[in-house]
Each structure stands twice: as C-alpha cells, then as structure tokens.
Coordinates of C-alpha atoms and ligand atoms in Angstrom, one line a residue:
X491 CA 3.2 12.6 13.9
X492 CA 1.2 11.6 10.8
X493 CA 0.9 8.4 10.0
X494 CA -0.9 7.6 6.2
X495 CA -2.2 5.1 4.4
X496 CA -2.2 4.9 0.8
X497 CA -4.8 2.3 -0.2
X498 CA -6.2 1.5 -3.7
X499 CA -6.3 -1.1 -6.2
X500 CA -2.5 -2.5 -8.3
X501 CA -1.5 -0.4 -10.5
X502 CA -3.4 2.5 -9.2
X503 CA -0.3 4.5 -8.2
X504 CA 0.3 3.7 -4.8
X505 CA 3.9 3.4 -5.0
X506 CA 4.5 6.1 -7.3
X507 CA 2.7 8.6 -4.6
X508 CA 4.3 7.1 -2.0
X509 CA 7.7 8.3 -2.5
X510 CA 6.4 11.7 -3.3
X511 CA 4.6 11.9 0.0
X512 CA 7.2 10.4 1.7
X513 CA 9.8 13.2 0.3
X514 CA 7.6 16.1 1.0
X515 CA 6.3 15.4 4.1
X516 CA 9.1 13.1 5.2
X517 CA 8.2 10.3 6.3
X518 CA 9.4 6.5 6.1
X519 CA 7.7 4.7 3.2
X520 CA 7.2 1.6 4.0
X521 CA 5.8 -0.5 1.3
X522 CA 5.6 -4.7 1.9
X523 CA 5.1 -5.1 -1.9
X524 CA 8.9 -3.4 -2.3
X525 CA 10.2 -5.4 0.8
X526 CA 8.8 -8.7 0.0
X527 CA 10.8 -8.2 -4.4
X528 CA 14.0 -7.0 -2.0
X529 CA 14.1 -10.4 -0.3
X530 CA 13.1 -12.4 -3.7
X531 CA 15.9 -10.8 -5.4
X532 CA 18.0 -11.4 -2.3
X533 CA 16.8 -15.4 -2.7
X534 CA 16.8 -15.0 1.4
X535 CA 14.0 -17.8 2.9
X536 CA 11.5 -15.3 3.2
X537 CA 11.7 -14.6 0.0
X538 CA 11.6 -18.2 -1.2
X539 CA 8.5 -18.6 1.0
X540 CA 6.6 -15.7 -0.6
X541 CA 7.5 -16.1 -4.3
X542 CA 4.9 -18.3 -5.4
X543 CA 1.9 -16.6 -3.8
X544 CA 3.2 -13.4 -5.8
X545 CA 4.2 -14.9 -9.2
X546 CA 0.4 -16.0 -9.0
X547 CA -0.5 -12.6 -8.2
X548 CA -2.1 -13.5 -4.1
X549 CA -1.6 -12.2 -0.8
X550 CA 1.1 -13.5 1.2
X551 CA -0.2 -15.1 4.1
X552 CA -1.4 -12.3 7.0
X553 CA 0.9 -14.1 9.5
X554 CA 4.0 -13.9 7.1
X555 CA 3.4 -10.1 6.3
X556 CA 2.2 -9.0 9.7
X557 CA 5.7 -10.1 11.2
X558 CA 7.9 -8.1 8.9
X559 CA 5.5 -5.2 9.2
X560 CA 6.1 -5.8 13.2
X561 CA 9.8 -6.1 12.7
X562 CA 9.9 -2.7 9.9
X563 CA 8.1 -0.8 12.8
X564 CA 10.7 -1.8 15.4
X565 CA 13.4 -0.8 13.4
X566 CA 11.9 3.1 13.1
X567 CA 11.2 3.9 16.9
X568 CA 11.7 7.6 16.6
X569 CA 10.2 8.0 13.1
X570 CA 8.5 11.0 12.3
X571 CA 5.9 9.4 10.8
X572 CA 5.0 6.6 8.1
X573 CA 3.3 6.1 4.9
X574 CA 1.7 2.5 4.6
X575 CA 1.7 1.4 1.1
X576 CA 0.2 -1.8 0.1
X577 CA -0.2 -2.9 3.8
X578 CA -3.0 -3.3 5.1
X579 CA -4.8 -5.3 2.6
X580 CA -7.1 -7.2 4.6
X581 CA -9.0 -6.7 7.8
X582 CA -6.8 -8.9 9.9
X583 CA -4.1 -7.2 8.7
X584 CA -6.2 -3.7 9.4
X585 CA -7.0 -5.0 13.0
X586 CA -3.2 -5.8 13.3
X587 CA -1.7 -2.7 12.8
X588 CA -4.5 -0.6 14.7
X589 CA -3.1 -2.8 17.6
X590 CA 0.7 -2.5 16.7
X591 CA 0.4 1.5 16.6
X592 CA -1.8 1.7 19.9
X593 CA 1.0 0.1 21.8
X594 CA 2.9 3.0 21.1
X595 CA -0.3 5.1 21.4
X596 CA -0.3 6.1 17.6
X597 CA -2.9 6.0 15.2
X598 CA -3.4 6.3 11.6
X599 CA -4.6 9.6 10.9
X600 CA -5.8 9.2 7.1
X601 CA -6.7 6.7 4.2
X602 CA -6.4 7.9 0.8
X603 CA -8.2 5.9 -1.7
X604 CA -6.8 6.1 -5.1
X605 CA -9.6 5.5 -7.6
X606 CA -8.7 4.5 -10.9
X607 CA -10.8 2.2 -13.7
X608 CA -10.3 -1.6 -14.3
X609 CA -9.5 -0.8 -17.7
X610 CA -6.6 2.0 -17.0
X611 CA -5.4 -0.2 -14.2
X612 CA -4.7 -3.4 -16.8
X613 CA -3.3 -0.4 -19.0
X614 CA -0.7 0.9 -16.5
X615 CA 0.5 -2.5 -15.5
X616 CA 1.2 -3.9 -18.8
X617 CA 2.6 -0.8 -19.5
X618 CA 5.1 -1.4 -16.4
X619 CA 5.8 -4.7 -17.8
X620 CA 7.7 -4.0 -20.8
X621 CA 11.0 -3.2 -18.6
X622 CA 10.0 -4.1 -14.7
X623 CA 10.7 -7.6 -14.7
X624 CA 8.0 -8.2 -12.2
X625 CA 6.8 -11.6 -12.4
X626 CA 3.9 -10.6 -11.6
X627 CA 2.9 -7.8 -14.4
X628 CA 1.4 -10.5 -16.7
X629 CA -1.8 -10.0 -18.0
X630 CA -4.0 -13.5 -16.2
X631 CA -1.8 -12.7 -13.4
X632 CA -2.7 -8.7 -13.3
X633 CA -6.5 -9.9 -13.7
X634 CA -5.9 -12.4 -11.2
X635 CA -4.5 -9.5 -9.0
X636 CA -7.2 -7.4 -9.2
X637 CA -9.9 -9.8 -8.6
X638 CA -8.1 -10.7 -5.0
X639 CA -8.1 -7.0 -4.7
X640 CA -11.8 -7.1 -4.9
X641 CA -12.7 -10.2 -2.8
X642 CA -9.7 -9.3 0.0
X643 CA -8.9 -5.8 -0.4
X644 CA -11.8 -3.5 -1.1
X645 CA -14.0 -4.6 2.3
X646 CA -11.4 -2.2 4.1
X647 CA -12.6 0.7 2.7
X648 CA -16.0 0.5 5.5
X649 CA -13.4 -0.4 7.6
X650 CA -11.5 2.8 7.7
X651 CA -15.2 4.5 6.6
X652 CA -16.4 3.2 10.1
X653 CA -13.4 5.3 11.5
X654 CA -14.1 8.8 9.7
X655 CA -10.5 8.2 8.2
X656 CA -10.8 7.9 4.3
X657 CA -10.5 10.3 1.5
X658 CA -10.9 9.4 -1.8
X659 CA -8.4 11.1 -4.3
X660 CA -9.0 10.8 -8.2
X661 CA -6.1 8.4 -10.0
X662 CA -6.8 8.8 -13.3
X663 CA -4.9 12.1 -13.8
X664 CA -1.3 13.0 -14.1
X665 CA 1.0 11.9 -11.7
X666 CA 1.8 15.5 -10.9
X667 CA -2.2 16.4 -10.5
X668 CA -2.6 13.1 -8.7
X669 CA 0.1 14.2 -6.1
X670 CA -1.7 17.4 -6.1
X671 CA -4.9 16.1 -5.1
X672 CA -2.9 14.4 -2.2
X673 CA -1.2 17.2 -0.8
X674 CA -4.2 19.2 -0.5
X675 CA -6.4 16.2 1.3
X676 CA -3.6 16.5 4.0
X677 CA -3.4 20.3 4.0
X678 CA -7.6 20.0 4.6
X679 CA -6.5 17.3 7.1
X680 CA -4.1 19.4 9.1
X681 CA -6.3 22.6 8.7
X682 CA -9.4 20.7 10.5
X683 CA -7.2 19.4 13.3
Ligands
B4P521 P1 2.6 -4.2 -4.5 O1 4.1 -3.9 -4.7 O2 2.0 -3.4 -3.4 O3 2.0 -3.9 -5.9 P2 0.6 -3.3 -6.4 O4 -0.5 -3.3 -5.5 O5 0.5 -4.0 -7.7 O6 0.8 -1.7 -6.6 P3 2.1 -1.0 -7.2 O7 2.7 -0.2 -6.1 O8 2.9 -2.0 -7.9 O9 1.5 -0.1 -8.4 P4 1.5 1.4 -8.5 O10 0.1 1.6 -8.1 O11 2.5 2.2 -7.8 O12 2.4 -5.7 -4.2 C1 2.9 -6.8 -5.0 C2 2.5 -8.1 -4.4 O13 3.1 -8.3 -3.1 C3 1.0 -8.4 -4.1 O14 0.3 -8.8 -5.3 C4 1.1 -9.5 -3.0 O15 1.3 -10.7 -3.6 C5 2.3 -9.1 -2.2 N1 1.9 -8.2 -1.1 C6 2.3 -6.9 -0.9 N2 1.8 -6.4 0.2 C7 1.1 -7.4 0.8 C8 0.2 -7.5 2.0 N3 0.1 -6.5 2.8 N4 -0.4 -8.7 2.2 C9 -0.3 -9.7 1.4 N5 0.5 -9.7 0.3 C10 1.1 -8.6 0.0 O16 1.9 1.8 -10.1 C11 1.6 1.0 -11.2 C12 2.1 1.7 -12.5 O17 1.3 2.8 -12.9 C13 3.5 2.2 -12.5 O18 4.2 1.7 -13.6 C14 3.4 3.7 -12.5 O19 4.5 4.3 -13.2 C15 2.1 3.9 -13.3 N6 1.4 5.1 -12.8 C16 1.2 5.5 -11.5 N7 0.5 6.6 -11.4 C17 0.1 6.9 -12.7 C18 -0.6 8.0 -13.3 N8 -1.3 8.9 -12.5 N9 -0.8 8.0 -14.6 C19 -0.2 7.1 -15.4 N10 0.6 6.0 -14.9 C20 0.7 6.0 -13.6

C-alpha cells in the first residue's frame, strides 16, 4: 500500500499532480479543498458552514475537516492506497491522521514538497481565476492565502522532516517535468524499500 502526501503552498500544483499520481499509480485522490467546493456548490450545511472561512481565503476549522477526512477514510476500506492533497495543513491535523492510519496499521510513506516562488504562485492563481469561479482566486484573498500557508502550513514540513518522510520536488517546471520529478521520487522510494 502507498499512501502520499502532496504538500506545498496554493497554487503550487498540488491538485494538478494529484490526479496524475492518482491515475498512474492508482490510487484514491482525496483532496478536502475539492470536497469542501463539492458541498458549497451542493449548498449542503457543511458547505454553508465552511464558505466564509474559504471566500476569506482560511483554514476550516481542524475539527470540521478532520471529521470528513475521518468519514472519506471510512468510505475506502479496501483502497489500494491514497494521495492526501491539501490535507494535512496543520499539525493537529498532521497528528490526526498519523492516528487515523495507525488504527488500521498504515502509515504515510512519503511527503512531496512542491516548491514554487511567491511570485509564480500569485501568477498561477490569477491565472486560474479568469474562468474557475473560485471565490477564493482573488488577488488580497490569494495573498491572504498564502500568508496562512506560511504561519499554519509550512511548520509541517519539520514535522514530516522529524519522520525521514519528505522529498522536495521542483514546481516551477512544466507540468509534464513536474510529474516527472514525482514519479521518479517514488521509483527512488520503492527502489530503497
Ligand atoms: P485547495 O483546494 O487545497 O486549494 P490550494 O491549496 O489553493 O491548491 P490548489 O490545488 O487549488 O492549486 P494547484 O496547486 O493545484 O484549498 C482551498 C481552500 O479550502 C483552502 O484555502 C481552505 O480554506 C480550505 N481547505 C482545504 N483543505 C483544508 C484543510 N485541510 N484544512 C483547513 N482548510 C482547508 O494549482 C494552481 C493552478 O496552477 C492551476 O490553475 C494549475 O493549472 C496551475 N498549475 C499547476 N501546475 C503548474 C505548472 N507546473 N506550471 C504552470 N501552471 C501550473
């Protein structure tokens, strides 16, 4: 079983490489920034809830997100393995799913930290903006965005660093050479096993 997370900063490519990785090596993508727009657009309760804290570009609350993650894992009991993207993004969160995976005497197996510049980041999103109707690609909230990434976010990295589990993979190229960069991390991955 492998079992990934893809961890980097918004608008770094997270998403985009997820569903790559998730085709190639097949496993369920499970990404909380797609579930939480599913129920917005659905106008269930959750989503109601959640809306504001990501039309002002924050983190849902870790209670709120560690429950659907909880429920998502329930739902795949015989999966073949998972790629985490945009979850975990803070240490509680971190701490949570090391504990969620244990019970069923899991772990991750590696973290790959997709680097990519402030300025290229701000570039991508507004890019993304012209025809995603995210309410949450606007430039204050983007900045806004990042600088949570920053504060919340970016700690994990000596989290999973304290566990001998990241790999940092390049951003800035092509999507293709990105996903190439990625694919060999996990072949080095496998081959050291
Ligand atoms: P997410 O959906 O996870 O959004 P994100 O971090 O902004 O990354 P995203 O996946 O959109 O960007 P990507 O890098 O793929 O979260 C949205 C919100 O939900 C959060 O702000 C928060 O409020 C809430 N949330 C989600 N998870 C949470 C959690 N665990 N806890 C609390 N709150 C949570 O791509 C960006 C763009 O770049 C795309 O347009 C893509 O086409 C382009 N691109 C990608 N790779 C490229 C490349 N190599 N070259 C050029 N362009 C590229």
């Amino acid at each position: 079983m492998l079992n990934v997370v893809i961890f980097g900063p918004p608008g770094s490519g997270k998403g985009t490489q997820s569903e790559k990785i998730a085709e190639k090596y097949r496993l369920i993508h499970l990404s909380t920034g797609d579930l939480l727009r599913e129920e917005m657009k659905k106008d269930t309760s959750l989503g109601r809830q959640v809306k504001n804290y990501i039309e002002k570009g924050e983190l849902v609350p870790d209670e709120v997100i560690i429950e659907q993650l909880y429920l998502k894992l329930s739902e795949y009991k015989d999966a073949p393995g998972f790629i985490f993207d945009g979850f975990p993004r803070t240490i509680v969160q971190a701490e949570k799913l090391d504990k969620m995976l244990e019970k069923n005497n899991i772990h991750i197996n590696i973290v790959l930290n997709i680097e990519v510049d402030e300025e290229e980041l701000v570039r991508r999103m507004m890019g993304r903006a012209q025809d995603s109707n995210r309410s949450d690609d606007k430039e204050d909230v983007i900045n806004n965005r990042i600088d949570i990434y920053k504060e919340q976010t970016f700690p994990l990295i000596n989290y999973y660093k304290n566990q001998g589990k990241i790999v940092n993979i390049d951003g800035m190229a092509s999507v293709d050479k990105v996903f190439e960069n990625i694919c060999y991390a996990l072949y080095a991955y496998n081959s050291q096993k």
